[in-house]
Amino acid sequence: MKNKTTSPATEAELWERACGLREKTLGHLAAEMGIELPPHFKREKGWIGQLLERVLGASAGSLAKPDFPHLGIELKTLPLKSNGKPKESTYISMVPLMNTSLLTWTSSDVYHKLHRILWIPYFFDTAISPYHWHFSQPILWSPSVEEEAVLKQDWQDLMSLVQLGQLDQIHARLGEYLQIRPKAMNAAVRTKGIGQDGTKIQTSPLGFYLRTSFTEKIVL
DNA sequence: GCGTGATCATGG
DNA sequence: CCATGATCACGC
């Protein structure tokens, strides 16, 4: 992708740009940026997110950052079903598996990423070409006090399993708003973690995700 | 290998 | 139909 928008100076400017996306099609937006949809669209799972980074002027690439560092705002695309509800869970960040003893909720990646999010919803529909998919009304969101209390509890519960060497007991059914699922190229990928006896083991990389039922409350 | 962007594909 | 567990692409 070639064209890249300059970074928005203020939250208001970012919001203006985001609202300009409303009702636009994916194909139209790509054309404006001088790029084409990839031929194997299904395999390029992050393509829309990366397009929006460019369109809205987010910081480059895969650095560990909020997408808009000076604004403290994270950018997330959100696929919607035809009924307007989210189709998928939302990836937030990797689960730290080593050296987590001093980590707290407010010092965690999850806390910082969820502090403020610009959601760009779009209608996901495999019955038509992705070229014709429409963006919807953007949402600038921060968790309520009540929501953050639950998120914090989920994070603490899940992280305690990580710290206690109980990785084998972690699965996606745990957590009310937050869940942990694999996050890797495939199931053969290994990283270091804490095992049952407290020693270092090789294990699968994991990620924190927001449940679809939680993001549904955001878009409704 | 790790972290960014996520959705895919199948079993229940 | 749906969430879980698995997977895809890319930068460095």
Short mmCIF file of C-alpha atoms (C1' of nucleotides) in Angstrom, two decimals:
data_model
loop_
_atom_site.label_atom_id
_atom_site.label_comp_id
_atom_site.label_asym_id
_atom_site.label_seq_id
_atom_site.Cartn_x
_atom_site.Cartn_y
_atom_site.Cartn_z
CA MET A 1 0.00 0.00 0.00
CA LYS A 2 1.44 3.31 -1.04
CA ASN A 3 -0.50 6.40 0.02
CA LYS A 4 -0.35 7.21 3.69
CA THR A 5 -2.29 9.94 5.39
CA THR A 6 -0.56 12.27 7.83
CA SER A 7 -1.17 11.61 11.49
CA PRO A 8 -4.20 13.41 12.96
CA ALA A 9 -3.20 16.11 15.47
CA THR A 10 -6.24 15.80 17.69
CA GLU A 11 -8.91 13.33 18.63
CA ALA A 12 -11.45 15.58 16.91
CA GLU A 13 -9.49 15.45 13.68
CA LEU A 14 -9.24 11.68 13.87
CA TRP A 15 -12.96 11.48 14.52
CA GLU A 16 -13.71 13.68 11.48
CA ARG A 17 -11.67 11.41 9.26
CA ALA A 18 -13.27 8.28 10.68
CA CYS A 19 -16.76 9.65 10.10
CA GLY A 20 -15.84 10.24 6.47
CA LEU A 21 -15.66 6.46 6.08
CA ARG A 22 -19.32 5.96 6.87
CA GLU A 23 -21.20 4.24 4.06
CA LYS A 24 -18.11 4.04 1.88
CA THR A 25 -17.31 0.72 0.27
CA LEU A 26 -14.05 -1.11 0.79
CA GLY A 27 -13.40 -0.99 -2.95
CA HIS A 28 -13.99 2.75 -3.15
CA LEU A 29 -11.68 3.42 -0.22
CA ALA A 30 -8.95 1.21 -1.66
CA ALA A 31 -9.23 3.00 -4.99
CA GLU A 32 -8.84 6.36 -3.27
CA MET A 33 -5.64 5.07 -1.73
CA GLY A 34 -4.45 3.86 -5.11
CA ILE A 35 -4.41 0.18 -4.23
CA GLU A 36 -6.30 -2.97 -5.19
CA LEU A 37 -7.91 -5.63 -3.08
CA PRO A 38 -5.65 -8.69 -2.81
CA PRO A 39 -6.55 -11.60 -5.12
CA HIS A 40 -6.66 -14.09 -2.23
CA PHE A 41 -8.65 -11.81 0.03
CA LYS A 42 -9.58 -14.53 2.54
CA ARG A 43 -5.96 -15.20 3.37
CA GLU A 44 -5.05 -11.57 4.01
CA LYS A 45 -6.89 -11.46 7.28
CA GLY A 46 -5.47 -8.17 8.52
CA TRP A 47 -5.78 -6.32 5.23
CA ILE A 48 -8.72 -4.11 6.11
CA GLY A 49 -7.14 -3.15 9.41
CA GLN A 50 -3.91 -2.20 7.70
CA LEU A 51 -5.76 -0.22 5.04
CA LEU A 52 -7.54 1.77 7.75
CA GLU A 53 -4.23 2.45 9.50
CA ARG A 54 -3.09 4.18 6.33
CA VAL A 55 -6.34 5.94 5.63
CA LEU A 56 -6.54 7.40 9.13
CA GLY A 57 -2.82 8.10 9.54
CA ALA A 58 -1.94 5.59 12.24
CA SER A 59 1.69 5.01 13.14
CA ALA A 60 3.50 2.55 10.93
CA GLY A 61 3.46 -1.17 11.05
CA SER A 62 4.05 -3.58 13.88
CA LEU A 63 5.65 -1.55 16.63
CA ALA A 64 4.43 -2.10 20.19
CA LYS A 65 2.30 1.01 20.43
CA PRO A 66 -1.15 2.52 20.47
CA ASP A 67 -2.00 3.18 16.83
CA PHE A 68 -2.14 6.89 17.63
CA PRO A 69 0.51 7.26 20.38
CA HIS A 70 0.09 11.01 20.97
CA LEU A 71 -3.68 10.55 21.30
CA GLY A 72 -3.53 7.31 23.27
CA ILE A 73 -6.04 5.76 20.90
CA GLU A 74 -6.13 2.21 19.57
CA LEU A 75 -7.68 1.49 16.16
CA LYS A 76 -9.83 -1.62 15.65
CA THR A 77 -11.88 -2.73 12.69
CA LEU A 78 -14.97 -4.71 13.62
CA PRO A 79 -16.71 -7.10 11.21
CA LEU A 80 -20.52 -7.06 11.52
CA LYS A 81 -23.08 -9.61 10.42
CA SER A 82 -26.08 -8.42 8.40
CA ASN A 83 -28.03 -8.02 11.65
CA GLY A 84 -25.48 -5.45 12.80
CA LYS A 85 -23.92 -7.61 15.49
CA PRO A 86 -20.19 -8.41 15.58
CA LYS A 87 -19.18 -11.56 13.73
CA GLU A 88 -15.95 -12.31 15.58
CA SER A 89 -14.08 -11.78 18.81
CA THR A 90 -11.49 -8.98 18.86
CA TYR A 91 -7.80 -9.61 19.41
CA ILE A 92 -6.26 -7.29 22.02
CA SER A 93 -2.70 -8.34 22.85
CA MET A 94 -0.34 -11.21 23.53
CA VAL A 95 -0.52 -12.92 26.91
CA PRO A 96 2.79 -12.42 28.75
CA LEU A 97 3.96 -15.85 29.88
CA MET A 98 7.29 -15.07 31.56
CA ASN A 99 8.45 -12.55 34.18
CA THR A 100 4.91 -11.54 35.10
CA SER A 101 5.29 -11.42 38.89
CA LEU A 102 5.38 -7.60 39.03
CA LEU A 103 2.68 -7.11 36.41
CA THR A 104 -0.55 -5.45 37.55
CA TRP A 105 -3.81 -4.63 35.79
CA THR A 106 -2.96 -0.96 35.32
CA SER A 107 0.52 -1.75 34.02
CA SER A 108 -0.75 -4.39 31.61
CA ASP A 109 -0.98 -4.14 27.82
CA VAL A 110 -4.67 -5.02 27.97
CA TYR A 111 -5.42 -2.08 30.26
CA HIS A 112 -3.63 0.42 28.03
CA LYS A 113 -5.07 -0.89 24.77
CA LEU A 114 -8.62 -0.84 26.11
CA HIS A 115 -8.29 2.66 27.54
CA ARG A 116 -9.61 4.26 24.36
CA ILE A 117 -10.50 2.55 21.08
CA LEU A 118 -11.69 3.91 17.74
CA TRP A 119 -13.92 1.15 16.37
CA ILE A 120 -14.48 1.08 12.62
CA PRO A 121 -17.34 -1.35 11.99
CA TYR A 122 -18.04 -2.76 8.55
CA PHE A 123 -20.52 -5.25 7.14
CA PHE A 124 -18.87 -8.57 6.49
CA ASP A 125 -20.73 -10.52 3.79
CA THR A 126 -19.27 -13.49 1.94
CA ALA A 127 -22.26 -13.48 -0.41
CA ILE A 128 -20.89 -10.41 -2.21
CA SER A 129 -17.45 -9.28 -3.30
CA PRO A 130 -15.43 -7.60 -0.52
CA TYR A 131 -15.22 -4.68 -2.94
CA HIS A 132 -18.82 -3.82 -2.05
CA TRP A 133 -18.55 -4.20 1.71
CA HIS A 134 -19.66 -1.02 3.49
CA PHE A 135 -18.18 0.72 6.49
CA SER A 136 -20.57 1.77 9.21
CA GLN A 137 -20.67 4.50 11.83
CA PRO A 138 -17.38 4.65 13.77
CA ILE A 139 -17.39 4.53 17.57
CA LEU A 140 -14.95 6.24 19.90
CA TRP A 141 -15.09 4.15 23.04
CA SER A 142 -13.69 3.79 26.53
CA PRO A 143 -14.78 1.16 29.06
CA SER A 144 -17.26 2.23 31.73
CA VAL A 145 -16.33 1.85 35.39
CA GLU A 146 -18.47 -1.28 35.55
CA GLU A 147 -16.96 -2.74 32.40
CA GLU A 148 -13.44 -2.09 33.55
CA ALA A 149 -14.12 -3.81 36.87
CA VAL A 150 -15.10 -6.99 35.02
CA LEU A 151 -12.20 -6.71 32.59
CA LYS A 152 -9.80 -6.31 35.49
CA GLN A 153 -11.23 -9.33 37.27
CA ASP A 154 -10.98 -11.44 34.10
CA TRP A 155 -7.42 -10.34 33.55
CA GLN A 156 -6.42 -11.12 37.13
CA ASP A 157 -8.10 -14.53 37.09
CA LEU A 158 -6.50 -15.50 33.80
CA MET A 159 -3.08 -14.14 34.66
CA SER A 160 -3.06 -16.02 37.96
CA LEU A 161 -3.25 -19.27 35.99
CA VAL A 162 -0.31 -18.10 33.89
CA GLN A 163 1.73 -17.21 36.96
CA LEU A 164 0.89 -20.43 38.81
CA GLY A 165 2.12 -22.57 35.93
CA GLN A 166 -1.38 -23.77 35.09
CA LEU A 167 -1.27 -23.08 31.36
CA ASP A 168 -2.82 -26.48 30.69
CA GLN A 169 -6.00 -25.30 32.44
CA ILE A 170 -6.42 -22.22 30.25
CA HIS A 171 -9.10 -22.37 27.57
CA ALA A 172 -11.41 -19.96 25.75
CA ARG A 173 -14.42 -20.59 28.02
CA LEU A 174 -12.79 -18.77 30.91
CA GLY A 175 -13.44 -15.04 31.43
CA GLU A 176 -16.64 -13.03 31.19
CA TYR A 177 -15.46 -10.30 28.78
CA LEU A 178 -11.85 -11.31 28.17
CA GLN A 179 -10.78 -14.73 26.97
CA ILE A 180 -7.45 -16.35 26.14
CA ARG A 181 -6.95 -18.21 22.87
CA PRO A 182 -3.96 -19.38 20.82
CA LYS A 183 -2.17 -16.65 18.88
CA ALA A 184 0.40 -17.98 16.45
CA MET A 185 1.00 -18.98 12.85
CA ASN A 186 0.08 -22.56 13.77
CA ALA A 187 -0.11 -24.98 16.68
CA ALA A 188 3.52 -25.99 16.27
CA VAL A 189 4.83 -22.57 17.28
CA ARG A 190 6.49 -22.63 20.72
CA THR A 191 7.48 -20.03 23.25
CA LYS A 192 8.64 -20.09 26.86
CA GLY A 193 6.20 -20.36 29.73
CA ILE A 194 5.88 -21.56 33.32
CA GLY A 195 5.07 -25.24 33.84
CA GLN A 196 3.30 -27.10 36.65
CA ASP A 197 6.40 -27.38 38.79
CA GLY A 198 7.33 -23.74 38.31
CA THR A 199 10.07 -24.45 35.79
CA LYS A 200 10.43 -23.12 32.30
CA ILE A 201 8.61 -25.03 29.56
CA GLN A 202 7.95 -24.72 25.85
CA THR A 203 4.32 -23.84 25.19
CA SER A 204 1.97 -22.26 22.71
CA PRO A 205 1.80 -18.43 22.39
CA LEU A 206 -1.52 -17.05 23.64
CA GLY A 207 -3.54 -13.90 23.06
CA PHE A 208 -6.19 -11.92 24.93
CA TYR A 209 -9.44 -11.45 23.00
CA LEU A 210 -12.63 -9.52 23.70
CA ARG A 211 -15.65 -11.79 23.44
CA THR A 212 -18.15 -11.09 20.66
CA SER A 213 -20.86 -10.73 23.31
CA PHE A 214 -18.89 -7.87 24.83
CA THR A 215 -18.23 -5.92 21.62
CA GLU A 216 -21.90 -6.39 20.80
CA LYS A 217 -22.71 -4.13 23.74
CA ILE A 218 -20.41 -1.50 22.25
CA VAL A 219 -21.96 -1.33 18.79
CA LEU A 220 -25.56 -1.48 20.00
"C1'" DG B 1 10.52 -15.78 17.18
"C1'" DC B 2 7.53 -12.01 18.50
"C1'" DG B 3 4.09 -8.73 17.81
"C1'" DT B 4 1.28 -6.13 14.45
"C1'" DG B 5 -3.27 -6.72 11.68
"C1'" DA B 6 -7.09 -10.21 12.23
"C1'" DT B 7 -10.40 -14.22 10.24
"C1'" DC B 8 -10.76 -19.21 9.09
"C1'" DA B 9 -12.73 -23.73 9.62
"C1'" DT B 10 -14.68 -27.22 12.05
"C1'" DG B 11 -17.01 -29.70 15.91
"C1'" DG B 12 -20.85 -29.54 18.91
"C1'" DC C 1 -25.52 -21.40 14.02
"C1'" DC C 2 -21.68 -20.44 16.79
"C1'" DA C 3 -17.48 -20.16 19.73
"C1'" DT C 4 -13.17 -22.43 20.12
"C1'" DG C 5 -8.92 -23.68 18.62
"C1'" DA C 6 -6.16 -23.04 14.57
"C1'" DT C 7 -4.41 -20.31 11.12
"C1'" DC C 8 -2.72 -16.42 7.47
"C1'" DA C 9 0.40 -12.39 6.09
"C1'" DC C 10 3.90 -9.20 7.13
"C1'" DG C 11 7.94 -6.31 9.47
"C1'" DC C 12 11.90 -6.70 11.90
#
